[in-house]
Structures are given as structure tokens and as C-alpha cells.
Amino acid sequence: MKTLVTLPLVVPLAAAALSLLMRRFLVAQRVLGITAATASLGIALALVVRVDGTGPAVAALGGWHPPLGIALVADRFAALMLVVAAAALLGVLVYAVGQGRVDTAMPGFHPVYQVLAAGVALGLLTGDLFTLFVAFEVMLIASYVLITARAGAAHVRATLTYVVVGLTASALFLATVALIYAAAGTVNLADLAGRLDGVSPTIRAALGWLLFMVFGIKAAIFPLFFWLPDSYPTAPSPVTAIFAGLLTKVGVYAMIRTQTLLFPSDEPSQVMLALAGLTMVVGVLGAIAQSDIRRILSFHIVSQIGYMVMGLGFFTVAGLAAAIVFLVHQIVVKTVLFLVGGLVEDTAGTGNLAKVGGVLHRHPLVALLYLPAALSLAGLPPFSGFVGKLALVQAGFAASQAPVVAVSLAASILTLFSMAKIWAGAFWGQPTGEDCRRPGAVGLAATGALVVASLAIAVVAQPLLGLATRAGADLLAADVYRAVVLGG
Amino acid sequence: MAIFPSTHATLGAPATAGRRALHLRAGRAVTLGLLLAAPFATAMVLLAVPGRARKTAAALALLPLVGFTAWAVASAGPLLSGGEITLALPWIPDLGVALDLRLDALGLLLALVATGIGSLVVVYSAAYLPAGIHLPRFMAYLVAFAGGMVGVAAADNLFGLFVFWEITTVASYLLIGFSDDKGSARAAALQAVLTTSAGGLAMLAGCVLLSRQAGTATLSAILAAPPSGAATTAALALILLGAFTKSAQVPFHGWLPAAMAAPTPASAYLHSATMVKAGVFLLARLHPGFGSDPIWAPVITTVGLATMVLGAWRALRQTDLKLLLAFGTVSQLGFMTALLGLGLVHAALAVLVGHALYKSALFLVVGTIDRTAGTRDLRVLSGLGRRLPGLLAVAAVAAASKAGLPPLLGWAAKEAAFAEILTVAAWPVVILTVAASALTAAYALRFVWGAFATKAMAPDARPLGAGVLPPAPGLWAPAALLAAASVVLGIAPGWVDRLVQAAAGVPGKLVLWPGWQPALAASGAAVALGAIIHLGRTRAAHLQAAGERLFRSLRFPTADGTYRRSLEGLNRLADATTGTLQHGSLPVYLGVILLATLGLPAAWWLAGGAGMPAPPLAHRPAEVALGLLAAAAAFGAARARHRLTAALFLGAAGYAVGGIFVLYGAPDLALTQLLVETLTVAMFAFVVARLPRRHEEARLPWWRALRVGVALAVGAVVTWAALAVGGGGGGEASAAYLEKAVPEAGGRNVVNVILTDFRALDTLGEITVLVVAAMGVAGLIAGARVASGREEDPR
């Protein structure tokens, strides 16, 4: 069991090292990368089954018992996120290999991609606040390298925003970790959960806020999101897809983890709900103002983050369960949408809605992949987004928070508006421009597999919601987490 | 999160009180489930059918629709006597969501209309749509829509109903925009989907509220024991929004005339016969439970009457035959809604069936006219009746049913409605209804006259000569069948009467001849008035034009104008918000991030400043000196004009921090710090040689002042936080490390042991960071070389 907890970290890290050694053999790198990603998915699945059956699994690394050493902790939330992350990572990797552009243009793509996977796994599994910082550093450095994969001065300049904001967030994060250590004398999350009670309420609230905002920068909530729509659209499409699908969501994960464990609350947080509402609305308004597929989708990343923060802000089991279901749905659907955007760009040569058109008539399969994902994003039934939205709405009414529920519904009609804008602009109309190339079969298959995954989320909504509800209950039972990590 | 723990338990229970709960054999239930799944499966298959396989597509599409119709007619008997076919299809019990089916007479009525008319529309579409159109795709949308309608009809769970409801919305969107090379079609599709899904979202919120009130989302259970109170009324109001938008009620009706951009068969099917009836159906469904709610009668009746009058008024003004019919549909939907508001479910459903039959026939006739004559503008059409007498006959019968003439179904339905209205409603309602009926008769006449009469030629009229060929059977037979049904069911309304009575759950009377009664006078007056309006049409048109000028001068908001303005306003708001917030300037982003992150702690600090703990700022004089040195160096770095100078100042600040490490007994940390600072400055010196010597200067003084202010504020808050949290907590862990370093980890330097043993994972992570950073830098340099090589070598 302990080995199983460390494998999600070890497999991609080992693959990264091997891949680095094989940097002259692209085919071998590709085979290794896909093998490792597939293995990671299998491991994550095994882990979620085990954890759901027998409770959280803890691995004290180096045999140093926490809080002295670092512990990896796989509870239901972490294990479930690992599964979805692994699926997205595998899907995008297959797509990238099928597209065959990013890894030929950039020799270090495969090792760095595996490092990104390792960083995500470490962020999800770590039971230590400082190691969480390290995990974010690993993810960030990998993402810096991937986002600058397109050579050229103009592009590097565009990614400067991403790098500088990332470094600022790291500095704030590090300062916050230091403050927390100074206040409580430990950085182990389980240990902190007990000790922060002894800190004065003002200090505690300030620390909670700082940590919320630090992860808020990573997750791109209002008013910390500006960097995202400026930088994400500039990367190659598979890179943007995995960033969009995963990176902000790891920020949300860390936010949910730390807020529920370290700064629990008995009542809804009005500040969080206000920020959640603003994030939804400002994000979706940004999307409406755009006319390029990637830029539209990038603003939707922001908007949809608001829904997850809303679920957290209720501070109820139902709210957390809804947020978790929404997270799972978003990782898959947002990845799909960016991949479809990439397919449109591949076939039409551009993602500018003024220039592209008629993809439905030339490549109906691409349209068929877009439609369920777009409807799902807008929260229409019977797709996965509907399940997440309905769970959130019910949790909201149960927590007597009708205003933010109303805002979330209004934002979802605006989401539908901008999804329809992409559909009408890119898929309907006269086919324009010369048809650059047919979409690759591998890319279509990879995207299709993720579409099937998103449909499957809706089909298995009940078991998924059950798991998410158990995970949400775990999150609100900090004592149990403490006992498992420190006492086991 | 089992909000609805009892959902399962209520599924199999006998439902509505007063209705004979006759549960039919399980085999029928499974068949119902399969028949409901069939359209969706067929749609999937149709999406894979190539565009040229038109006959295959039509045959495939016909299969599930005809199949359902046949099965429904065959199973009707028990349903008409109060039986139900139920099938439990659980989906998300924790959220109360299920696709449970419960087909009763009311559901049967809607499902039969949907699949019966759907079958004819499929046949018609195959003949109507030209060869360039992707027929299998059209059929796929159509069949998926039919599945959605059957689902709406049979759903027994609020959320299940919503699922099917939204499926019809999406299918409608795809069909309205089907001629997607036209901008107008795309815009109309958007208007329809935005209006109906906005209502749909309100309805979803209403469903959640209602299910919370009732403790279950199962419709039959809710209707058996309806909750009441303010929250229930709020839920009902939200659900009504969904019904009103779907059924194109004032003020949400604007999307329906715009939706005429759809291919005519789709208009006939979705936007007159079926989808727009979903809202009316929902009202009929909810009436047994919520008909006595305080808002039911006033709100629904008012909205319905307003829609009825406005639609009829506008219909009479149209010159496009299709738009004439569209506004007629709006009017009739208003009529049905008003009847439901008055609680006259039987009459409303009778009108629904009558309308579905004659209006779809008329739409199909317009499509055929459009196909054969190339226009549907009644100012241009002339003499068509002589060329196509058969089509004229079909249209005349359907229009007569619409005007409410005997012996047609429209007549029987309207007589029943008038009779029931006269028994319950106040005089203003009666007068409005008669007036709208008169207008209906007038525009029915206008339709037949406009399409088929031989008129005095307008200057730009197109004389229809020998070019008009008799349409293919597929283009007239479906309309003829529908018209024939209006006749047959009008002469012998017994079967429809049974269906409508069973569906309404109340006795009513649908007969060919009701006998001499007051209603007869009302409907006779309406028809006579309609004929007069048509005969005096020139004068009526002038009168209407004057009336509309008056409305315009009052700046009365129109539905279309409101929609357009909202859309423009939304786009402007989006542009303004995004233009302001998405500034593009990195310093602005950083400033906002820092201020937002530290603003709240600063506020707490200022609010509770008095009680702040004040630990000693320094323990010995050297610390003060080093602190001042670090501060001075930071200040110098900020002031420096040259990059290298700034780097040197930063290095000095780092040295000062290293000095503090020395004071606290961490010589190796201090050494590391000094090395890092030295290396950084050295590397910076190399890099700086390739950069411009001066930074970009902030030119505006206030901008510079602002940046200084933000920097100082951030520094102050972090300093306060560091002082406030104190430093006492670290002892325990340090003690544990010191205690275990030698005996257990075998190292005398505790810092090294922490890095390589206690917390080795962090170090592994940081090493990984370094490797990846090196790879990134290598990649950038290689990229820069490639780029600069390209620039230097023009070939």
C-alpha cells in the first residue's frame, strides 16, 4: 500500500530521467512517455479503489515519521484527482504525439512533460505544506519550459507575464509558509491542523487568507487571474490543453485541501462566495469579448474556477462534493475543448472566428467532438457539466445561499452564449480559407477518448457523487486526517 | 448527501389521488423505455450516414417515429381509462435525478402529436429539402428532437423532464440554424437558444426549490401531495418562466418569429406543432397540484391573454406567409396558456390538438408554395389557386379549422373552449377572446387569399405562369393527411374527446354540434367579425398601421428590440469590463495581485493595531546594523538607474542577510547565501553587458509614486505579519531534528541531514527544478540561435 502511494510520483520522475537519457531517440521517448502515462493511470485507478475501500494511505518517506519527515497522503480526494489528472495527461500526450509537432520542435518535451506529471502528483499527494510549495515549483518550472516551447522573441515576451506572476506567487507562497511555520512550528498539514487552533484568531484568519490568495493566483480567481488569458493562448495547443485542464485545478485542489484542513469554518464564507461570483461573471464576460477560440476558452477557465470556489465557500459536505465533481468534469471537458480548438486550428490554419468557418461541413467529426464538450461546459443536460452544476445549485440552496446560486446560473447562460459563438463562428457558415490539412487520426482518437470520458462522468454520476461525498466528508473531518497521518 | 432518501420508495407507489392507478404489465414499460431510446440511437446512426444516402436517412428516421406512434395507438386503451405505464430509470438518486417514465393519457397526447406529426414531417422533409442539403444530419436533429419530446411527455421526475426539455432546446437551435450559411439563421438560432435556455435555467432553479419543498423530485408524488407556501410560489414562478419562454409567451415571444429562419419542415414540426407546446404541456401537467396557487390564475391568464391578442394583431400585419403563421402560433399558444390559467385544462388540450393538426398542415403548404413558386410573399403571389387547386383545397380546410368553422376539429375545440370560458371567466376575458378569435379568422382568410387568390397585380408582382409545376406527392400528401385528420376528427371527435378528457382528468365536451348555446353566439360573432375585417382589409391595415405608429411613439419596448438591446448591452459590458481589467500591463497585474492579497491582512492589522504583540525588534546591536544595511541596499537598488548598479545593491542586501545567519549560528547557511549572491551578481554582470544600460523609466511621477507606495505597503504588511506571528513555535521540531540527527541519521550537520534525509523529497524536487530550468535555458538559447541565424542570413 505504501509503495502504491509513492508510485504516482516515482513513475513519471523515473520516466523523465530515462527520457532525458534517450533524448536523441524520439520514438523511444514517445513510447516511454505513453507507457509511463498509461501506467500512471492504472496506478491511480488502483489507488482510488484501495483508498475508497480501506481509508487513506500514508507513506512516511525515508521512514521518518511525520511531522519530522515528509508524508505522502492519499485520501479519496487526492486519489480521485490523480485518476482524472492521469487521464488528461495521457490523452494530451497521445494527442501531442499524434500531432507530432511540439515534441519534434522541442527536444526536451517528453522529459519535461513527465516532470510536470510528477509535480502534479506530488502536489496532490503531499501531506506537507513546504513540499506543496516544492510541488508547485516543479509544476511551474516545467510549465515555464513548455510555454516557451515556441521559439522566437515575440513569443518569449508574451510568456514573460506568466513567468513573472508565477514567481511572485511563489514568493508570496514561500513567505506564507514561513509565517505559518513561525506561528505554529510545523509545516506538516496534519500537525498544523491541530496547532493552528492555538494561534490568535486574527493571525489565523490572516494566514488563511494569505494561503487562499496564494492558491487563488495559481487557480486564477478574481482579481488574480489576469495573467492566464494573456499567456495560455500563446503556447502550442497540446501544452495549452494540459495547462488549461490541470494546472489551475491543482491550485483549486490545494485551496480546498488547506482551507478545509487548516482553516475550517462552520458557516459559508461570504468573502469566498463573493470572489467566486465575481470570478464566474468577470471570466465569462471576458470570454464574450473575445473572438479567438483559444482566448474565449482561456477566459472560461477563469469563469469555471468560480464554480469550484463556490462549492468550497459553502463549507458543507454537499458543497465540497459538488466542487469535487465539478473539478473532475472540468479537467476532462476543458482539456477536450482546447484539443478541439487545436484540431480546428490544424484544419483551418487559424482559431480566429472571423477567419474560420464551416468546419462542420468539412470535418463533421471535429464538430461532433466539440458539441458535447461545449454543451457540457455550459451545464446542459445530460452532460457532465449539468451534473456538477445541479450538485452545486442544490448545495447552494441547502446552504441558503441563493444569491450566488443565481449568479452561477446567470453565468452559465453566458457560457452557453459564448459556446454558441464558437459553434456559429467556426463550425457553421461557409467553409473559408484553404483547407490546410485533415485532422490527424491519432489526435481525433485521443480527443474522442476524452469526450467519451466526459460522457462517462455523466453516466456514472451517482457513484462519482457518492465517492465525492465521502471525499467531502473526509475533508471536513480534520481529526480523522490527523489521526491517520500522525497516529498511524 | 442523500437529499432525497425517499426517492426510490415513492417510485412504485400509486400516484395521483383520484386517478385510477392501473399499473400495466412490465413488458410495456420496457418497450416504452426502448422506444424512447430508439430516436437517440437513430440520431447517432444518422450522423454517420453520408449526405447522399437520402432515402436511407429518411427510412431510418421514420422507423422510430412510426414505431412509437403505432405502439402508442395500440396501447392507448388502458391509458385512456386512467392507466399508466411506469418505468424506473434511476440516474443520480443523491441529487433526486432520475429518468423515470410515467406515461399517462396527458403524456400520450403530447407524445402522439410529436411522433405522429413527426412521421409526416420526415416524409415531407425528404421531398422538400434540396439535394445540396445534408439530409441525414437534418433527420438526426429531427429525430433527436422527437425523442426529447417523448421524454418530456413521459418524464416523471422534475430533473428528468428538464433533461429532455433541454434536449429539445438544443435540437431546436441546431435546426433553426440549419441553413448555416445565412447570418440571419445563425442569429435566429442564437436568439432562440438564449431565450429558451435562460427560461430553462430559471426552471432548473425552480425545480430544485420545488423538490426541496416537496422532499422528492418525482412529479407524480409532488402532484399527489403538493407543497404550498411562499417558497413553493417562488419555485412555481421560476418554473413558469421556463414554460413561458418555451411557449413563446409575451414578453419572451420574439424568438419564435425569428425561428422561421429554420427550414420549413422544422418550423412546422418544432415551432408550431410540438416544441412550443411543451410549455403549455408543463402547465397542464402542473395544474392538478398547483392550479390553486395564488399566482397561478392571475399570472398565467394575464400572460396568455396578452400573448393571444398581440400574436393575432401582429399576424394580420404580415406579408410573409410563414411569419403570418408564426404570429398565429404565438396567438394560439397564448390562447392555450390563458385557458390553463383559467383552469380549463380540457379546453386547452383540445385547442392544442386542433392547432397542432391545422397549423403544421398550413406550414407544410407554405413550404410547398415556397418550393414551387419560389416565394412566400403574399404581395407577389397571385393566381396560384388556379394552378394548384389540390393544394388550395388542403390549405382551405386547414385554414377553416383554424378559423373555427364546422365541421372541423378546430371548430369543436373552439366551441368547447368558448363554452367553458363563458362558465368561468369575467367579461373582459370573454371580449378579448372573441376579439382574438375574430383576428384569427381574419388572418386565416388572409392566408388563403394571400397565397392562392388572383389579385390585382402590384407593380413588382410576379405573375406565376406555366413555370409552376404540380408538386411531387411528398410535398402535398403529408399536408393533405393532416387536413383530412382535421376533418375526420372534427366530424367524429369521439376518440380525441376521450383522449383529451383522460389527459385533462376532468370531463369536458368535444362534439360536432353542441346545440344552441351562448358560446355559439360568441364564436359566430368572432367568425363574422373576422370576415368583415378581411373584406375591409385595406381599411384595417391603415388602422393597424396607425395603431403601431402610436405604439412606437410611446416608445413601447418590443420583444425583438429588447433582445437586440440586451445583446448589444451585454457585448458592450463585456468589452468594457475586459478592456478595463485585462489591462495587459505586467506592473498593473502585479500591483493588483499584491494589493488584493495583502489588503485584507493590512485591514485586520489596522483594525486591531492596538493589540498587536510587540516582540523585541533586535537582540543585539549587530542585527540593527545589518538590518539597516539591508534596507539601505534595497533602497539603493530601487533608486539605481543602471542595471549593474541595481544588481550590486541587491547583492549587498543578500550579504546583509547572510550576516544575520552568521549571528544566529548557521555558518554554512551564511556561506551558501554569500556564494549564491556572489554568483548571481557575477552572472548578472555577464548578462547585463548584452542589455541596454538603463532600465525603462517610469516617466509619470504619480505612477512612480504609486509603485513606491505599493512596494512600501507590501513590505510593511509582510513585516507586520512576521512580527505578529512571533517566532516561538519552531522549537519543538528543531529539537527533534537535533536529537535524532546523530543517532538515527548519522550526520553531525543538522542542516545537511534535513536536506538529504529528513526532508530529502524537497531536495529531490528542487534538483528536478534545476535540471528542468537548465533544459529550458538550453532550449531558449538554441531557439534564439535559430531565430538570430535566420535574421542574419537572409537566404
Coordinates of C-alpha atoms in Angstrom, one line a residue, chain B residues 413-794:
Chain B
A413 CA -62.2 22.7 -29.9
K414 CA -63.1 26.3 -30.0
E415 CA -66.7 25.7 -29.2
A416 CA -65.7 23.7 -26.2
A417 CA -63.3 26.5 -25.1
F418 CA -65.9 29.2 -25.5
A419 CA -68.4 27.2 -23.6
E420 CA -66.0 26.7 -20.8
I421 CA -64.8 30.3 -20.8
L422 CA -68.4 31.6 -20.6
T423 CA -69.0 29.5 -17.5
V424 CA -65.9 30.7 -15.5
A425 CA -64.5 33.8 -16.9
A426 CA -65.2 37.5 -16.4
W427 CA -66.5 39.6 -19.3
P428 CA -63.1 41.3 -20.2
V429 CA -61.7 37.8 -20.8
V430 CA -64.6 36.8 -23.0
I431 CA -64.3 40.0 -25.0
L432 CA -60.6 39.6 -25.5
T433 CA -61.0 36.0 -26.5
V434 CA -63.7 36.9 -29.1
A435 CA -61.6 39.7 -30.4
A436 CA -58.6 37.4 -30.8
S437 CA -60.8 34.8 -32.5
A438 CA -62.0 37.3 -34.9
L439 CA -58.5 38.3 -35.7
T440 CA -57.7 34.6 -36.1
A441 CA -60.5 34.1 -38.6
A442 CA -59.3 37.2 -40.4
Y443 CA -55.7 36.1 -40.8
A444 CA -56.9 32.6 -41.7
L445 CA -58.8 34.2 -44.6
R446 CA -55.8 36.4 -45.3
F447 CA -53.6 33.4 -45.6
V448 CA -55.8 31.6 -48.1
W449 CA -56.4 34.8 -50.0
G450 CA -52.8 35.8 -49.9
A451 CA -51.5 32.5 -51.0
F452 CA -53.9 31.5 -53.7
A453 CA -56.1 34.3 -54.9
T454 CA -55.7 36.0 -58.2
K455 CA -55.0 39.6 -57.2
A456 CA -54.8 42.9 -59.0
M457 CA -51.1 42.9 -59.8
A458 CA -48.9 45.1 -57.8
P459 CA -46.2 46.7 -59.9
D460 CA -43.5 44.3 -58.8
A461 CA -45.7 41.2 -58.7
R462 CA -44.5 38.1 -60.2
P463 CA -47.1 36.5 -62.5
L464 CA -47.0 32.8 -62.0
G465 CA -47.1 31.3 -65.4
A466 CA -46.6 27.9 -66.7
G467 CA -43.4 27.7 -64.7
V468 CA -45.3 26.3 -61.7
L469 CA -45.3 22.6 -61.8
P470 CA -47.5 20.4 -59.7
P471 CA -45.6 19.4 -56.6
A472 CA -44.4 15.9 -56.0
P473 CA -46.6 13.7 -53.8
G474 CA -44.2 14.0 -50.9
L475 CA -44.8 17.8 -50.9
W476 CA -48.6 17.6 -50.6
A477 CA -49.6 14.2 -49.3
P478 CA -48.5 14.9 -45.6
A479 CA -50.3 18.2 -45.5
A480 CA -53.4 16.5 -47.1
L481 CA -53.3 13.8 -44.4
L482 CA -53.2 16.4 -41.7
A483 CA -56.0 18.3 -43.2
A484 CA -58.0 15.1 -43.6
A485 CA -57.4 14.4 -39.9
S486 CA -58.9 17.8 -39.0
V487 CA -62.0 16.8 -41.0
V488 CA -62.4 13.3 -39.8
L489 CA -61.7 14.1 -36.1
G490 CA -64.0 17.1 -36.4
I491 CA -66.9 15.1 -37.7
A492 CA -66.3 12.2 -35.3
P493 CA -64.4 13.8 -32.4
G494 CA -65.2 10.9 -30.1
W495 CA -61.6 9.5 -29.9
V496 CA -60.0 12.8 -29.5
D497 CA -62.6 13.6 -26.9
R498 CA -61.7 10.5 -24.9
L499 CA -58.0 11.3 -25.2
V500 CA -58.4 14.9 -24.1
Q501 CA -60.8 14.1 -21.3
A502 CA -58.5 11.4 -20.0
A503 CA -55.5 13.7 -20.4
A504 CA -57.2 16.6 -18.6
G505 CA -58.5 14.4 -15.9
V506 CA -61.8 16.4 -16.0
P507 CA -64.9 15.8 -18.0
G508 CA -65.5 18.1 -21.0
K509 CA -67.4 18.0 -24.2
L510 CA -65.9 17.8 -27.6
V511 CA -68.7 17.4 -30.1
L512 CA -69.5 18.3 -33.7
W513 CA -72.7 20.0 -32.7
P514 CA -73.1 21.4 -29.2
G515 CA -76.6 22.6 -29.7
W516 CA -77.8 26.1 -29.4
Q517 CA -75.9 27.8 -26.6
P518 CA -74.4 31.1 -25.8
A519 CA -70.9 30.0 -26.9
L520 CA -72.3 29.7 -30.4
A521 CA -73.2 33.3 -30.5
A522 CA -69.6 34.2 -29.3
S523 CA -67.9 32.1 -31.9
G524 CA -70.4 33.1 -34.6
A525 CA -69.7 36.8 -33.8
A526 CA -65.9 36.1 -34.0
V527 CA -66.1 34.5 -37.4
A528 CA -68.4 37.2 -38.8
L529 CA -66.2 39.9 -37.4
G530 CA -63.2 38.1 -38.9
A531 CA -64.8 38.0 -42.3
I532 CA -65.6 41.7 -42.1
I533 CA -62.0 42.5 -41.1
H534 CA -60.8 40.6 -44.1
L535 CA -63.3 42.2 -46.5
G536 CA -62.3 45.7 -45.2
R537 CA -58.6 44.7 -45.2
T538 CA -57.3 47.9 -46.7
R539 CA -59.0 50.0 -44.1
A540 CA -58.0 47.5 -41.4
A541 CA -54.4 47.8 -42.5
H542 CA -54.5 51.5 -42.3
L543 CA -56.0 51.3 -38.8
Q544 CA -53.3 48.8 -37.7
A545 CA -50.5 51.0 -39.1
A546 CA -51.9 54.0 -37.2
G547 CA -52.1 51.9 -34.1
E548 CA -48.5 50.7 -34.4
R549 CA -47.3 54.3 -35.1
L550 CA -49.0 55.2 -31.8
F551 CA -47.2 52.3 -30.0
R552 CA -43.9 53.4 -31.5
S553 CA -44.4 57.0 -30.5
L554 CA -45.0 55.7 -26.9
R555 CA -41.6 54.0 -27.2
F556 CA -43.2 50.8 -26.0
P557 CA -40.5 48.2 -25.9
T558 CA -40.8 45.4 -28.4
A559 CA -39.6 41.9 -27.8
D560 CA -37.1 42.0 -30.7
G561 CA -35.8 45.4 -29.7
T562 CA -35.4 44.3 -26.1
Y563 CA -33.5 41.2 -27.1
R564 CA -31.2 43.1 -29.5
R565 CA -30.6 45.8 -27.0
S566 CA -29.8 43.3 -24.3
L567 CA -27.4 41.5 -26.6
E568 CA -25.7 44.8 -27.6
G569 CA -25.6 45.9 -23.9
L570 CA -24.1 42.5 -22.9
N571 CA -21.4 42.8 -25.6
R572 CA -20.6 46.4 -24.6
L573 CA -20.4 45.4 -20.9
A574 CA -18.1 42.5 -21.8
D575 CA -15.9 44.8 -23.8
A576 CA -15.8 47.5 -21.2
T577 CA -15.1 45.1 -18.3
T578 CA -12.5 43.2 -20.1
G579 CA -10.9 46.2 -21.6
T580 CA -10.5 47.7 -18.1
L581 CA -9.5 44.6 -16.2
Q582 CA -7.4 42.8 -18.8
H583 CA -5.0 45.7 -18.9
G584 CA -2.0 43.9 -20.5
S585 CA 0.5 45.7 -18.3
L586 CA 2.5 43.4 -16.1
P587 CA 3.2 46.1 -13.4
V588 CA -0.5 46.7 -13.1
Y589 CA -1.2 42.9 -12.7
L590 CA 1.5 42.6 -10.0
G591 CA 0.2 45.6 -8.2
V592 CA -3.4 44.3 -8.2
I593 CA -2.2 40.9 -7.1
L594 CA -0.1 42.2 -4.2
L595 CA -2.7 44.7 -3.0
A596 CA -5.5 42.2 -3.2
T597 CA -3.5 39.5 -1.4
L598 CA -2.2 41.8 1.4
G599 CA -5.1 44.2 1.6
L600 CA -7.2 42.2 3.9
P601 CA -4.4 41.3 6.4
A602 CA -3.5 45.0 6.3
A603 CA -7.0 46.0 7.2
W604 CA -7.0 43.5 10.1
W605 CA -3.7 44.9 11.2
L606 CA -5.0 48.5 11.1
A607 CA -8.3 47.5 12.8
G608 CA -6.6 45.6 15.6
G609 CA -3.3 47.5 15.7
A610 CA -3.5 48.3 19.3
G611 CA -3.5 44.8 20.5
M612 CA -0.5 43.8 18.3
P613 CA 2.2 41.7 20.0
A614 CA 5.5 43.6 20.0
P615 CA 8.4 41.2 20.3
P616 CA 11.8 42.9 20.5
L617 CA 12.9 44.0 17.1
A618 CA 16.5 43.1 17.7
H619 CA 18.5 41.1 20.2
R620 CA 21.9 42.7 19.7
P621 CA 23.4 45.8 18.1
A622 CA 24.9 44.0 15.1
E623 CA 21.4 43.0 14.0
V624 CA 20.4 46.6 13.8
A625 CA 23.4 47.4 11.7
L626 CA 22.8 44.5 9.3
G627 CA 19.1 45.3 9.1
L628 CA 19.9 49.0 8.2
L629 CA 22.5 47.8 5.7
A630 CA 19.9 45.5 4.0
A631 CA 17.3 48.3 4.0
A632 CA 19.7 50.8 2.6
A633 CA 20.8 48.4 -0.1
A634 CA 17.2 47.7 -1.1
F635 CA 16.6 51.4 -1.3
G636 CA 19.7 51.8 -3.4
A637 CA 18.6 49.0 -5.8
A638 CA 15.3 50.7 -6.3
R639 CA 16.9 54.1 -6.9
A640 CA 19.6 52.8 -9.2
R641 CA 19.5 53.9 -12.8
H642 CA 21.9 51.3 -14.1
R643 CA 21.1 47.6 -14.2
L644 CA 24.5 46.6 -12.9
T645 CA 24.4 49.1 -10.0
A646 CA 21.0 47.7 -9.1
A647 CA 22.3 44.2 -9.1
L648 CA 25.2 45.2 -6.9
F649 CA 22.9 46.7 -4.4
L650 CA 20.8 43.6 -4.3
G651 CA 23.9 41.6 -3.7
A652 CA 24.7 43.8 -0.8
A653 CA 21.3 43.2 0.7
G654 CA 21.8 39.5 0.3
Y655 CA 25.2 39.7 2.1
A656 CA 23.5 41.5 5.0
V657 CA 21.0 38.7 5.3
G658 CA 23.9 36.2 5.3
G659 CA 25.4 38.2 8.1
I660 CA 22.2 37.6 10.1
F661 CA 22.6 33.9 9.5
V662 CA 26.1 34.1 11.0
L663 CA 24.8 35.9 14.1
Y664 CA 22.3 33.1 14.6
G665 CA 24.8 30.3 14.4
A666 CA 24.3 29.0 10.9
P667 CA 27.7 29.5 9.3
D668 CA 27.0 27.0 6.4
L669 CA 23.7 28.7 5.6
A670 CA 25.5 32.0 5.6
L671 CA 28.2 30.6 3.3
T672 CA 25.6 29.3 0.9
Q673 CA 23.9 32.7 0.9
L674 CA 27.1 34.6 0.2
L675 CA 28.0 32.2 -2.6
V676 CA 24.6 32.5 -4.2
E677 CA 24.7 36.3 -4.0
T678 CA 28.2 36.5 -5.5
L679 CA 27.3 34.1 -8.3
T680 CA 24.1 36.0 -9.1
V681 CA 25.9 39.3 -9.3
A682 CA 28.6 37.8 -11.4
M683 CA 26.2 36.1 -13.8
F684 CA 24.2 39.3 -13.9
A685 CA 27.2 41.2 -14.9
F686 CA 27.7 38.9 -17.9
V687 CA 24.0 39.2 -19.0
V688 CA 23.8 42.9 -18.3
A689 CA 26.6 43.6 -20.8
R690 CA 24.2 42.5 -23.6
L691 CA 21.2 44.6 -22.3
P692 CA 20.6 48.3 -22.6
R693 CA 22.4 50.1 -19.7
R694 CA 19.4 51.8 -18.3
H695 CA 16.0 50.4 -17.2
E696 CA 12.9 51.7 -18.7
E697 CA 12.0 54.6 -16.5
A698 CA 8.5 55.2 -15.2
R699 CA 8.0 58.6 -16.7
L700 CA 5.0 59.9 -14.9
P701 CA 5.7 60.9 -11.3
W702 CA 2.4 59.8 -9.9
W703 CA 2.9 56.4 -11.5
R704 CA 6.3 56.1 -9.9
A705 CA 4.9 57.3 -6.6
L706 CA 2.2 54.7 -6.8
R707 CA 4.7 51.9 -7.4
V708 CA 6.8 53.1 -4.5
G709 CA 3.7 53.2 -2.3
V710 CA 2.7 49.7 -3.3
A711 CA 6.2 48.4 -2.6
L712 CA 6.3 50.0 0.8
A713 CA 2.9 48.9 1.7
V714 CA 3.7 45.3 0.8
G715 CA 6.9 45.5 2.8
A716 CA 5.1 46.9 5.8
V717 CA 2.4 44.3 5.8
V718 CA 4.9 41.4 5.5
T719 CA 7.0 42.9 8.3
W720 CA 3.9 43.3 10.4
A721 CA 2.9 39.7 9.7
A722 CA 6.4 38.4 10.6
L723 CA 6.4 40.3 13.9
A724 CA 2.8 39.4 14.7
V725 CA 3.2 35.7 14.3
G726 CA 6.1 35.6 16.6
G727 CA 8.9 33.1 16.3
G728 CA 8.4 30.9 19.2
G729 CA 6.8 27.9 17.5
G730 CA 9.8 26.4 15.9
G731 CA 11.5 25.0 18.9
E732 CA 9.9 21.6 19.0
A733 CA 10.7 20.4 15.5
S734 CA 14.2 21.8 15.7
A735 CA 14.7 20.0 19.0
A736 CA 13.5 16.7 17.4
Y737 CA 15.9 17.2 14.4
L738 CA 18.8 17.9 16.7
E739 CA 18.0 15.0 18.9
K740 CA 17.8 12.5 16.0
A741 CA 20.4 13.8 13.6
V742 CA 23.4 12.0 15.1
P743 CA 21.9 8.7 16.5
E744 CA 19.4 8.0 13.8
A745 CA 20.6 9.8 10.7
G746 CA 24.3 9.6 11.4
G747 CA 25.1 13.2 10.5
R748 CA 26.5 16.0 12.6
N749 CA 25.4 18.9 10.5
V750 CA 21.7 19.1 11.1
V751 CA 21.0 21.3 8.2
N752 CA 22.6 18.8 5.8
V753 CA 20.7 16.0 7.5
I754 CA 17.4 17.8 7.0
L755 CA 18.2 18.5 3.3
T756 CA 19.4 15.0 2.5
D757 CA 17.5 12.8 4.9
F758 CA 14.6 14.2 6.9
R759 CA 13.2 16.2 4.1
A760 CA 15.0 14.6 1.1
L761 CA 11.9 14.7 -1.0
D762 CA 12.0 18.5 -1.1
T763 CA 15.6 18.4 -2.2
L764 CA 14.7 15.9 -4.9
G765 CA 12.0 18.3 -6.1
E766 CA 14.4 21.2 -6.1
I767 CA 17.0 19.3 -8.0
T768 CA 14.4 18.4 -10.6
V769 CA 13.6 22.1 -10.8
L770 CA 17.2 22.9 -11.5
V771 CA 17.5 20.2 -14.2
V772 CA 14.4 21.4 -16.0
A773 CA 15.5 25.0 -15.7
A774 CA 18.8 24.1 -17.3
M775 CA 16.9 22.4 -20.1
G776 CA 14.6 25.4 -20.6
V777 CA 17.5 27.7 -20.8
A778 CA 19.3 25.5 -23.2
G779 CA 16.1 25.4 -25.3
L780 CA 15.8 29.1 -25.3
I781 CA 19.4 29.7 -26.3
A782 CA 19.0 27.1 -29.1
G783 CA 15.8 28.8 -30.1
A784 CA 17.4 32.2 -30.0
R785 CA 20.3 31.0 -32.1
V786 CA 17.9 29.6 -34.7
A787 CA 16.0 32.8 -34.7
S788 CA 19.0 35.1 -34.9
G789 CA 20.6 32.8 -37.5
R790 CA 17.5 33.3 -39.6
E791 CA 17.7 37.0 -39.2
E792 CA 21.3 37.2 -40.1
D793 CA 21.1 35.0 -43.1
P794 CA 18.5 36.5 -45.5

